[in-house]
PDB file of C-alpha atoms and ligand atoms in Angstrom:
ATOM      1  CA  UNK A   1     -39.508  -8.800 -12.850  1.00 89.00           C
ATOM      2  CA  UNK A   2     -36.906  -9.963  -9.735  1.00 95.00           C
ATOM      3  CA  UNK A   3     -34.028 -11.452 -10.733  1.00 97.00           C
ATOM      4  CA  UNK A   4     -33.628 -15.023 -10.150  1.00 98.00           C
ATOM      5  CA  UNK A   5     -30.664 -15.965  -7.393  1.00 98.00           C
ATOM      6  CA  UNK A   6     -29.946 -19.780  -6.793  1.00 98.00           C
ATOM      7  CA  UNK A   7     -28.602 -20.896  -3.270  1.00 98.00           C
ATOM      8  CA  UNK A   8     -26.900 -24.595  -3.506  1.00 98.00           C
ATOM      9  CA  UNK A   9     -26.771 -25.542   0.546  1.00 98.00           C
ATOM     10  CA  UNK A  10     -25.787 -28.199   2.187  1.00 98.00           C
ATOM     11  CA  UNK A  11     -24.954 -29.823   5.780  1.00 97.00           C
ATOM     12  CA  UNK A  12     -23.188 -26.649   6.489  1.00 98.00           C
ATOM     13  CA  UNK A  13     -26.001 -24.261   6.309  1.00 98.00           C
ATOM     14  CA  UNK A  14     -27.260 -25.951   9.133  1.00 98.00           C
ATOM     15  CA  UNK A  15     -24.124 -26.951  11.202  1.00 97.00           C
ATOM     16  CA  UNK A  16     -24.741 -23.486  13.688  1.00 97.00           C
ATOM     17  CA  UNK A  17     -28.580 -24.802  14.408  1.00 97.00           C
ATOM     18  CA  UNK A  18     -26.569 -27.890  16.227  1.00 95.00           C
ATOM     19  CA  UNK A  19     -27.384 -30.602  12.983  1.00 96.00           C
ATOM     20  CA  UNK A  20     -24.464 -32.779  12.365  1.00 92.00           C
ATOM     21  CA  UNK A  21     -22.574 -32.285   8.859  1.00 94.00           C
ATOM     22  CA  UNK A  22     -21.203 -35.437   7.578  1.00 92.00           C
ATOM     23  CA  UNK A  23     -17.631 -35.135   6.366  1.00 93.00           C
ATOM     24  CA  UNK A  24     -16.354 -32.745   9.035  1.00 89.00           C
ATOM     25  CA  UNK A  25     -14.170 -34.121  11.480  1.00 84.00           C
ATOM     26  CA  UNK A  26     -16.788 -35.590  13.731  1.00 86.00           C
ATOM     27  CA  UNK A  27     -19.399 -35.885  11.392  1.00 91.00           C
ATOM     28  CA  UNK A  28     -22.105 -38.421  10.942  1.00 91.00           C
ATOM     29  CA  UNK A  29     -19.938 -40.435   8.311  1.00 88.00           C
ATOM     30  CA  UNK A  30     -17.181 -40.634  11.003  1.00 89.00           C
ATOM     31  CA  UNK A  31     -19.799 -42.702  13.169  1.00 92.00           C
ATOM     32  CA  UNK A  32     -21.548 -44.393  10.893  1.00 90.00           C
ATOM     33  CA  UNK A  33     -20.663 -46.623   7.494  1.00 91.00           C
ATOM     34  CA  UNK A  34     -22.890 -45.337   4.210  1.00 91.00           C
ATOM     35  CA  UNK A  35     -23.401 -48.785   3.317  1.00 91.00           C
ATOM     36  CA  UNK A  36     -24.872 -49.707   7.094  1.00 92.00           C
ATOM     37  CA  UNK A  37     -27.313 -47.059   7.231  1.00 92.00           C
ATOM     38  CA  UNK A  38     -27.750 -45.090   3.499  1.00 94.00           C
ATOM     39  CA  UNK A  39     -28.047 -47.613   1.056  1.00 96.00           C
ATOM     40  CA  UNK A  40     -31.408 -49.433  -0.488  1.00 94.00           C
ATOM     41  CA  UNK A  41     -29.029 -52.797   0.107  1.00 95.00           C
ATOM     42  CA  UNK A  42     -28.844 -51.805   4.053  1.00 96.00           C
ATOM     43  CA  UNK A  43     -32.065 -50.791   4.230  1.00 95.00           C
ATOM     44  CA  UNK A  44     -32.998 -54.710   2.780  1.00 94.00           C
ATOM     45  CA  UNK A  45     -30.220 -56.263   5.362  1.00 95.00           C
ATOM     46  CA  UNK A  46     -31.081 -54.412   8.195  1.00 95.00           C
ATOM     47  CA  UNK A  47     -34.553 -52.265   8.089  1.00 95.00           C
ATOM     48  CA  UNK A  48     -34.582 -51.639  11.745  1.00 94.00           C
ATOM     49  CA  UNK A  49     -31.109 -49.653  11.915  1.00 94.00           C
ATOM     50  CA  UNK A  50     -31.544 -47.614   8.720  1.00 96.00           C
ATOM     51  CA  UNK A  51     -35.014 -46.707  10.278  1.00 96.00           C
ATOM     52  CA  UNK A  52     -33.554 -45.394  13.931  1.00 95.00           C
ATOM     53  CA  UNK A  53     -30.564 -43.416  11.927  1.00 96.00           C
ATOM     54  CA  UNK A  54     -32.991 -41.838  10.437  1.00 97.00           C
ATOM     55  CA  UNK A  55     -35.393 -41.417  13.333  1.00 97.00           C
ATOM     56  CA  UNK A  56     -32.580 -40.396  15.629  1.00 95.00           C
ATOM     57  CA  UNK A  57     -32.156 -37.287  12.756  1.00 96.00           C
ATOM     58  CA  UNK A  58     -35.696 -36.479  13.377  1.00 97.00           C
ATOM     59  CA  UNK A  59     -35.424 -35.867  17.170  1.00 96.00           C
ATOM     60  CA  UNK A  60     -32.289 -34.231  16.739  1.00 95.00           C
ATOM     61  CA  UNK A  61     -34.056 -31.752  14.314  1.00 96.00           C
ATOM     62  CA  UNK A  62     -37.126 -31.058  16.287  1.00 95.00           C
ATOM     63  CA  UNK A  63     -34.745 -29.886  18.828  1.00 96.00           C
ATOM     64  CA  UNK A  64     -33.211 -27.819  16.355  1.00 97.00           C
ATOM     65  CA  UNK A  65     -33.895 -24.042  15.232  1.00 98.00           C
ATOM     66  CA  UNK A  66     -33.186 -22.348  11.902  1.00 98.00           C
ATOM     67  CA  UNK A  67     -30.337 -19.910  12.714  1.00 98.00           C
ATOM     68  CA  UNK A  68     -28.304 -16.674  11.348  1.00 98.00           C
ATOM     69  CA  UNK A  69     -28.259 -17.812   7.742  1.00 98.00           C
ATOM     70  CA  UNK A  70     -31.739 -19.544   6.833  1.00 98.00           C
ATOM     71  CA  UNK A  71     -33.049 -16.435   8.580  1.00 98.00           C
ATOM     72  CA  UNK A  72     -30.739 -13.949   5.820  1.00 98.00           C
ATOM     73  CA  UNK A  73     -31.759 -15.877   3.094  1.00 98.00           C
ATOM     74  CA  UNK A  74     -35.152 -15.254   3.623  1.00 98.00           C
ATOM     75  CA  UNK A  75     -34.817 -11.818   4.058  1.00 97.00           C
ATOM     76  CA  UNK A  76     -33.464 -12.020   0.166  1.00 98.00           C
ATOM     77  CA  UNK A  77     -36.933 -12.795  -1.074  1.00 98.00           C
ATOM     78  CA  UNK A  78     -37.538  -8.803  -0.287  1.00 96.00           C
ATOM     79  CA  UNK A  79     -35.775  -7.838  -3.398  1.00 97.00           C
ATOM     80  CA  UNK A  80     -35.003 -11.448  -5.435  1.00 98.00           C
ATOM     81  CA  UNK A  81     -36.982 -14.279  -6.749  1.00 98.00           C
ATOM     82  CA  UNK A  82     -35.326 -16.957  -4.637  1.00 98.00           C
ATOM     83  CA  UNK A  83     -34.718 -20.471  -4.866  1.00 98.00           C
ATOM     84  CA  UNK A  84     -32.809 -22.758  -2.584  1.00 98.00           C
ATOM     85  CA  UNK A  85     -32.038 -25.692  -3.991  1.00 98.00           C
ATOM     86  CA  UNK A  86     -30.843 -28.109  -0.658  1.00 98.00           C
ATOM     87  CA  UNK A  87     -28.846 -31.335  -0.170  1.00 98.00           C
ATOM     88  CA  UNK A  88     -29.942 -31.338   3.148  1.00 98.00           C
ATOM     89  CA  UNK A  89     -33.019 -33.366   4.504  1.00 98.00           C
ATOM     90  CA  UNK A  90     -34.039 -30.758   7.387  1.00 98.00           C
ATOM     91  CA  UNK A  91     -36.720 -28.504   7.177  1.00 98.00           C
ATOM     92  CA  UNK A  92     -35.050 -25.432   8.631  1.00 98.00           C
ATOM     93  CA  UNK A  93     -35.005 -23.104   5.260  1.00 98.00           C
ATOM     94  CA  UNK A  94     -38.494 -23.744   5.159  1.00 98.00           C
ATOM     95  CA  UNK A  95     -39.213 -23.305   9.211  1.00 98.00           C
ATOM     96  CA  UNK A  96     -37.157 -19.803   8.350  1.00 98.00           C
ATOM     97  CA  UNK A  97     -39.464 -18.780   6.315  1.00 98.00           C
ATOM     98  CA  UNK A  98     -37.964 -19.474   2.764  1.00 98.00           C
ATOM     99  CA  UNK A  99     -40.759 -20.006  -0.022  1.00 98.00           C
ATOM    100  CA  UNK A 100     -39.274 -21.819  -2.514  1.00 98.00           C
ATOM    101  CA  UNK A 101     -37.187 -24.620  -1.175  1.00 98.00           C
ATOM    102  CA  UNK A 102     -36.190 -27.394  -3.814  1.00 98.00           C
ATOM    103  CA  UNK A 103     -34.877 -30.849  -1.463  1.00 98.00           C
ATOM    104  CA  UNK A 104     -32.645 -33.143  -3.464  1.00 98.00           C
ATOM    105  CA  UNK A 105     -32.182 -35.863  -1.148  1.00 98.00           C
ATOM    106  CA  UNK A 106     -35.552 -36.022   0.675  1.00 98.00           C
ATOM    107  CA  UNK A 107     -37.047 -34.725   3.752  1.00 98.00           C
ATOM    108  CA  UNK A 108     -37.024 -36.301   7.157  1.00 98.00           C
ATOM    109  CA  UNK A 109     -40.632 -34.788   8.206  1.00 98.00           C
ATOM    110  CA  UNK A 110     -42.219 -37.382   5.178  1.00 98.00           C
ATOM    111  CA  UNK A 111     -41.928 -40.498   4.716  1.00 98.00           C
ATOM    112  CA  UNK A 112     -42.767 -42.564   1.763  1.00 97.00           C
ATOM    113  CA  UNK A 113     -44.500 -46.500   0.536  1.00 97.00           C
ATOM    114  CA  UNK A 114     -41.959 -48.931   0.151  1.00 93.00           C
ATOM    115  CA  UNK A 115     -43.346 -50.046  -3.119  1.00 95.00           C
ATOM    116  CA  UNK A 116     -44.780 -47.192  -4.619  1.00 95.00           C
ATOM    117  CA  UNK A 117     -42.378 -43.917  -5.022  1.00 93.00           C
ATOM    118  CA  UNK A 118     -44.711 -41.376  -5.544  1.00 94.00           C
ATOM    119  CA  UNK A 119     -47.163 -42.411  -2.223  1.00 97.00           C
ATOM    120  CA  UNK A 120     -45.516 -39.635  -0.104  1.00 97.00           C
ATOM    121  CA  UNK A 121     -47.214 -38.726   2.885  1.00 97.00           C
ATOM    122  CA  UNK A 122     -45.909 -36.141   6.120  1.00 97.00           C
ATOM    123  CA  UNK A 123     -45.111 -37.531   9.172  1.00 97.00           C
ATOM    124  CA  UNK A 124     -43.785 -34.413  11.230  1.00 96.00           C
ATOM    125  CA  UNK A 125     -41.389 -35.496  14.163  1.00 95.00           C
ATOM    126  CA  UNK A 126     -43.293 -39.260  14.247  1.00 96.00           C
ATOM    127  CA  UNK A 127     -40.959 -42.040  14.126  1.00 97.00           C
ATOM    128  CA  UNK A 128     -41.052 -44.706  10.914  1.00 97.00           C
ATOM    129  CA  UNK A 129     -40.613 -48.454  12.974  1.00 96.00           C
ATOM    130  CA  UNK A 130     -41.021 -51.644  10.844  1.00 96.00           C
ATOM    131  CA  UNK A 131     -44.489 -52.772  10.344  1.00 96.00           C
ATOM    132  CA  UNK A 132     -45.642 -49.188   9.753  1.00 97.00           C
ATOM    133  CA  UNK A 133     -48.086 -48.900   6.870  1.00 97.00           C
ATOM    134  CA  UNK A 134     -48.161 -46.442   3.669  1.00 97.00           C
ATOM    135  CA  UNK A 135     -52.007 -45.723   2.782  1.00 96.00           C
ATOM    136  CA  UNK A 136     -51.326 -48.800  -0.053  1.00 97.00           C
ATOM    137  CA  UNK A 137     -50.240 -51.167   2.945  1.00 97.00           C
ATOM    138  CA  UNK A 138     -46.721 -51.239   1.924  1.00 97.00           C
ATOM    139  CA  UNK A 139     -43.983 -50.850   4.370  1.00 97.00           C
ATOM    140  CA  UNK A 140     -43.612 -46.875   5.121  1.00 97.00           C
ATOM    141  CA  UNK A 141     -39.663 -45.827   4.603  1.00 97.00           C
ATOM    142  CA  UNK A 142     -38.137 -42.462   5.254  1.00 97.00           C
ATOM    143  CA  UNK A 143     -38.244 -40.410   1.950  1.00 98.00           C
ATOM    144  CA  UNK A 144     -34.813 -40.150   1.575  1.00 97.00           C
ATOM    145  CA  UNK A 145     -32.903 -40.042  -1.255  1.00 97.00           C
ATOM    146  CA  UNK A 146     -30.111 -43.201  -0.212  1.00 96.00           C
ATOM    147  CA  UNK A 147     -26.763 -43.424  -2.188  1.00 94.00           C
ATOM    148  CA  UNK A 148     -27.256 -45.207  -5.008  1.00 92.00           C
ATOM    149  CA  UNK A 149     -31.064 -43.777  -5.851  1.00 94.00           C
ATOM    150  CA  UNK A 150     -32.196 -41.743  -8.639  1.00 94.00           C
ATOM    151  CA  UNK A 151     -32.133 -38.038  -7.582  1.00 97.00           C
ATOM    152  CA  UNK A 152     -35.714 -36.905  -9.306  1.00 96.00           C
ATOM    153  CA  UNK A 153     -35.424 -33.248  -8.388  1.00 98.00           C
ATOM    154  CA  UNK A 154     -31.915 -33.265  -9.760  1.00 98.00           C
ATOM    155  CA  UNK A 155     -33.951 -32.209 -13.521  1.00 98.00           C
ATOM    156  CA  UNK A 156     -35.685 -28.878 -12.431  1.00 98.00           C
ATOM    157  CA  UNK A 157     -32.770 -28.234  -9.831  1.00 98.00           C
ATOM    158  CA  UNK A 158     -30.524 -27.881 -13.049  1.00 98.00           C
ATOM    159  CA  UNK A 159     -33.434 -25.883 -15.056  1.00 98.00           C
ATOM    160  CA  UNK A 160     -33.055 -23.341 -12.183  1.00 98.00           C
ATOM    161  CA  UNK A 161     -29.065 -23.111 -12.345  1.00 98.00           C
ATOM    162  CA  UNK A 162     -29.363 -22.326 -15.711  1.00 98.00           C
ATOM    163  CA  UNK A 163     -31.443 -19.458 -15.568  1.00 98.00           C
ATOM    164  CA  UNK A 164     -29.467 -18.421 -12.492  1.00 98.00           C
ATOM    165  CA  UNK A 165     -28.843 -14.541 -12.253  1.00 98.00           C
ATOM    166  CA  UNK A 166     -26.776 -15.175  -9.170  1.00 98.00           C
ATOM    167  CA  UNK A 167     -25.897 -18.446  -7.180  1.00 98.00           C
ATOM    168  CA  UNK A 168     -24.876 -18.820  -4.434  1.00 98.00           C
ATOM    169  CA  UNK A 169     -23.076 -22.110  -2.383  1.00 98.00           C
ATOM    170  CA  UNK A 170     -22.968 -22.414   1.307  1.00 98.00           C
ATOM    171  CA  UNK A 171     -21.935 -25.525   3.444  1.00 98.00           C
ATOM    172  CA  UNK A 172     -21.086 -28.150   0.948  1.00 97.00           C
ATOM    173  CA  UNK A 173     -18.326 -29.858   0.433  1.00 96.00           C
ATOM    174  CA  UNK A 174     -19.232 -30.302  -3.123  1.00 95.00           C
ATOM    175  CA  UNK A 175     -18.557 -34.417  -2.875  1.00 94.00           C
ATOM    176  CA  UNK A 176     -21.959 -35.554  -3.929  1.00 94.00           C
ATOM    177  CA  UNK A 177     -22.788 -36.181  -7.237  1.00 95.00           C
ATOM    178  CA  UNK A 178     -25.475 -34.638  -8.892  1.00 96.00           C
ATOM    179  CA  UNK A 179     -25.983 -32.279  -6.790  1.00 97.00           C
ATOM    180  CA  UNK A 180     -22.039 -31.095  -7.124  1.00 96.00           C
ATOM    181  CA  UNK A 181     -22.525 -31.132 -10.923  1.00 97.00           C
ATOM    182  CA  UNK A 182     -25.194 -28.535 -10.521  1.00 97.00           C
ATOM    183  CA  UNK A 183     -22.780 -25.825 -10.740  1.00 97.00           C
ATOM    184  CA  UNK A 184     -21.547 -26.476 -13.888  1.00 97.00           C
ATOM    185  CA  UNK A 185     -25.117 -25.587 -15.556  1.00 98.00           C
ATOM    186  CA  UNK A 186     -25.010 -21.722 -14.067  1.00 98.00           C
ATOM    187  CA  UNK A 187     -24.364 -19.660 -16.864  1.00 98.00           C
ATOM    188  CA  UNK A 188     -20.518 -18.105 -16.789  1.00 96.00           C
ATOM    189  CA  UNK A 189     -21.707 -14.701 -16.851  1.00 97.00           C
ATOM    190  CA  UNK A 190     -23.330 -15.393 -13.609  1.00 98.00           C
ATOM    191  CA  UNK A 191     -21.810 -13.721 -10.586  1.00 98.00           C
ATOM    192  CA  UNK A 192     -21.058 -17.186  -7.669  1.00 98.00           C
ATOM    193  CA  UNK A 193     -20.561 -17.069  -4.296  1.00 98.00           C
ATOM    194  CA  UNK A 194     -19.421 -19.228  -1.802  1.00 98.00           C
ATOM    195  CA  UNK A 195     -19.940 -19.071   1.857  1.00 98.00           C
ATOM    196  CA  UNK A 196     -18.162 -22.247   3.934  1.00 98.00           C
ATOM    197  CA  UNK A 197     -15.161 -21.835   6.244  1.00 98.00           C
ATOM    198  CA  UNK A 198     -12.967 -24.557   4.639  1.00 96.00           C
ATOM    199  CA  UNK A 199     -11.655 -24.720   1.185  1.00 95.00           C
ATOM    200  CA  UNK A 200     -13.901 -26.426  -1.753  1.00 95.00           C
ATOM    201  CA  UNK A 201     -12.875 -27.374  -4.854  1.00 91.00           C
ATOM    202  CA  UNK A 202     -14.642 -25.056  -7.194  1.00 92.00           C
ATOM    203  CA  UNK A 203     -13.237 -24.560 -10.791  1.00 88.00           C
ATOM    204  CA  UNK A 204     -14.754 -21.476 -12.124  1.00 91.00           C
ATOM    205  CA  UNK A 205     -14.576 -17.706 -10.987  1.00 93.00           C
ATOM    206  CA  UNK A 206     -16.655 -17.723  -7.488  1.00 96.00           C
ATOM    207  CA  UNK A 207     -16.409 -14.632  -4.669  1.00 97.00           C
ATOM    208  CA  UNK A 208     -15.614 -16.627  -1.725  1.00 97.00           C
ATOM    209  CA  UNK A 209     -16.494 -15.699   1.795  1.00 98.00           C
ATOM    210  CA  UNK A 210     -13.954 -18.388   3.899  1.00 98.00           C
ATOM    211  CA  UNK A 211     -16.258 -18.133   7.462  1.00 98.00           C
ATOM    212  CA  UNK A 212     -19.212 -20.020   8.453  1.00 98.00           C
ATOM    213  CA  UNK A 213     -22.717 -19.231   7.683  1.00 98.00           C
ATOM    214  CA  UNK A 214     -23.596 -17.748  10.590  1.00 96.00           C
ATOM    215  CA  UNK A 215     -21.447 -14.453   9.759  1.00 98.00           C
ATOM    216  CA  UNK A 216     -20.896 -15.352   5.797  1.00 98.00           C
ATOM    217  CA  UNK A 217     -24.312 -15.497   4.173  1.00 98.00           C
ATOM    218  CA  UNK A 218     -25.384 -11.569   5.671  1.00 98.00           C
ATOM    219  CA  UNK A 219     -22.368 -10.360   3.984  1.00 98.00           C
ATOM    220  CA  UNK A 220     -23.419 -12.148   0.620  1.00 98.00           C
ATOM    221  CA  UNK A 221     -27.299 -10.950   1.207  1.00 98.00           C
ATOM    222  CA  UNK A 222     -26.440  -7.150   1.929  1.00 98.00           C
ATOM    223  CA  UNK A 223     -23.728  -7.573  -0.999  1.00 97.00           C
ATOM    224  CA  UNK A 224     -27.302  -8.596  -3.138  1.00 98.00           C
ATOM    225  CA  UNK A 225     -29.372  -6.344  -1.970  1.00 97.00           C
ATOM    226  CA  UNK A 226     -27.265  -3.100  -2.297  1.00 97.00           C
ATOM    227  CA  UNK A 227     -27.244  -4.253  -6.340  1.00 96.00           C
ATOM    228  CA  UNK A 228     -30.872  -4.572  -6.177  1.00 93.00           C
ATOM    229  CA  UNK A 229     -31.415  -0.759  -4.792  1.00 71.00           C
TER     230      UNK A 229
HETATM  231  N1  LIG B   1     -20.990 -22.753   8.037  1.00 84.67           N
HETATM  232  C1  LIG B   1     -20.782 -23.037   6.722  1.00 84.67           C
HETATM  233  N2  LIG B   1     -20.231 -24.178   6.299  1.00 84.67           N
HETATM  234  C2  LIG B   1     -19.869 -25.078   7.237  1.00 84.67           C
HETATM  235  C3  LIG B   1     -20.047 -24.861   8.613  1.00 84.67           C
HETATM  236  C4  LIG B   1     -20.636 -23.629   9.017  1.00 84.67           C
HETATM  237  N3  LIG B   1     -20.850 -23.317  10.296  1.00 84.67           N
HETATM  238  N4  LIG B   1     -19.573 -25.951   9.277  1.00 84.67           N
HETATM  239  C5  LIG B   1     -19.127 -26.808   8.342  1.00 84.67           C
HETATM  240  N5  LIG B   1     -19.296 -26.293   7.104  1.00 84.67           N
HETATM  241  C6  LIG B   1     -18.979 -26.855   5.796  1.00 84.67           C
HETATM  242  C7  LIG B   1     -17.785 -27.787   5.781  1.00 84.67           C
HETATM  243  O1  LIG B   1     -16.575 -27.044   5.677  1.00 84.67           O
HETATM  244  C8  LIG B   1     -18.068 -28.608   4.531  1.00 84.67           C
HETATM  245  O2  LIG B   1     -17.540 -28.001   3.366  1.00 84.67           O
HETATM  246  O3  LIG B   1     -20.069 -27.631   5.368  1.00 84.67           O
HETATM  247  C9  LIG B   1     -19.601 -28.626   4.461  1.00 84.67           C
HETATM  248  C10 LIG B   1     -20.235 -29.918   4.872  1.00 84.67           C
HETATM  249  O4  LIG B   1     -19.874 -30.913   3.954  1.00 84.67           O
HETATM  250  P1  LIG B   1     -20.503 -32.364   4.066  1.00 84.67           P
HETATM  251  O5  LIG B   1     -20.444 -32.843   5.474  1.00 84.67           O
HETATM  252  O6  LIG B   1     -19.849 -33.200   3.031  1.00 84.67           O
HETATM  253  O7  LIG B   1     -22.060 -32.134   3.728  1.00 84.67           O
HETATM  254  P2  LIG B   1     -22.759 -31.985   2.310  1.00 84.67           P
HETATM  255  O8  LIG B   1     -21.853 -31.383   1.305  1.00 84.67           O
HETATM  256  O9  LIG B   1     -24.069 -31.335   2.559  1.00 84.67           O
HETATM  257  O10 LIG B   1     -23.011 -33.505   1.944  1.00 84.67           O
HETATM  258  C11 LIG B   1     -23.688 -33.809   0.751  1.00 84.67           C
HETATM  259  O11 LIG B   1     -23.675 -36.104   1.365  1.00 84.67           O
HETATM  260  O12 LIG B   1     -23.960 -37.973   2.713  1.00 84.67           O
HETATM  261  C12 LIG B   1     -24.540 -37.063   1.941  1.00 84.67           C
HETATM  262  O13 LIG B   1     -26.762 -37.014   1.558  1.00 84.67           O
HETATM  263  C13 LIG B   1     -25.794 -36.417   2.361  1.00 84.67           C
HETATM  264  O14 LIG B   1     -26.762 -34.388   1.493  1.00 84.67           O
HETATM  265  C14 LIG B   1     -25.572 -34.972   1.993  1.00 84.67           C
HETATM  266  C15 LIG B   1     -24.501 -35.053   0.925  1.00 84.67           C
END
């Protein structure tokens, strides 16, 4: 049977495909306020600019391509049962060719009834503008997880950490809770490794590669795949 390697990403994995990260200097947070456009509360004060943040997301990742590091990752799957667990609400793992893609926080290609969670239903690249209907004629929102929201896939994301035979971090700077917490149910025998050019707080024994994706992740992936020979 493959052995079972775990890949935590977030806004970085994606930074080189031209998608904004959100706690970099210039990133998203620097132009916008959470509570303005990722909040329940904002979306009830102000439907119409949560809505274009979100659609303005969409076009900019259907101008977008999957790049150096979703394409490595995939390339795993040769030798490892693979599962990327992402923060990040873009569908470029999955447009790479990755099979087994957990999201945390949502997806921007679905969108979701206002009144009913579990009415999901794909939009693609369409825009979400007020007065657009879910099939149970509720308001249709973007099915995003917003700060403050229950994380539902937070349960079998931790199931997979713990029967993590490697994991593997790239492009997060690990300020998000639960998803940060995640690490802390990989098993301490389990080789970690960390792929983001800045520094993040990680307390626990973890190979870092200090470089973006781009060039980071193949190291990692050859590093994997000369143990799996
Ligand atoms: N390659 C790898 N890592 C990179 C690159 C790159 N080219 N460019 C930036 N990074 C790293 C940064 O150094 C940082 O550690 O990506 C990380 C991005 O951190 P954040 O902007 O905080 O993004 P993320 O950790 O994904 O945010 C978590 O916060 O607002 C929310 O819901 C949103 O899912 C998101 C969550």
């Amino acid at each position: 049977m493959k052995k079972k390697v775990v890949v935590l990403t977030g806004a970085g994995v994606s930074a080189e495909s031209g998608i904004s990260t959100f706690r970099d200097s210039d990133g998203l947070w620097e132009h916008y306020r959470v509570e303005d456009v990722a909040t329940y509360d904002a979306y009830l004060r102000n439907p119409q600019l949560v809505l274009d943040f979100y659609n303005q997301r969409r076009r900019e990742l259907f101008k977008a391509e999957p790049n150096e590091a979703h394409r490595q990752l995939v390339r795993l799957e040769e030798k490892y049962d693979v599962h990327i667990v992402t923060q990040n609400i873009d569908n470029l793992h999955e447009r790479a060719g990755s099979t087994q893609v957990l999201h945390l926080h949502g997806e921007l290609t679905k969108g979701r009834s206002d009144k009913d969670d579990s009415l999901i239903v794909e939009i693609g690249n369409k825009e979400i503008h007020l007065g657009d209907k879910a099939p149970d004629g509720a308001q249709l929102r973007p099915h995003i997880v917003w700060f403050g929201e229950a994380v539902p896939n937070i349960e079998p994301a931790a199931e997979l950490c713990e029967r993590a035979d490697y994991f593997i971090v790239i492009g997060t700077s690990m300020a998000v809770y639960p998803a940060a917490g995640l690490i802390h149910y990989v098993p301490q025998s389990t080789p970690c490794y960390l792929v983001d050019p800045k520094a993040v707080p990680i307390s626990r024994p973890i190979t870092i590669f200090q470089e973006k994706a781009g060039t980071g992740v193949k190291k990692v992936v050859d590093q994997l795949l000369a143990l799996a020979q």
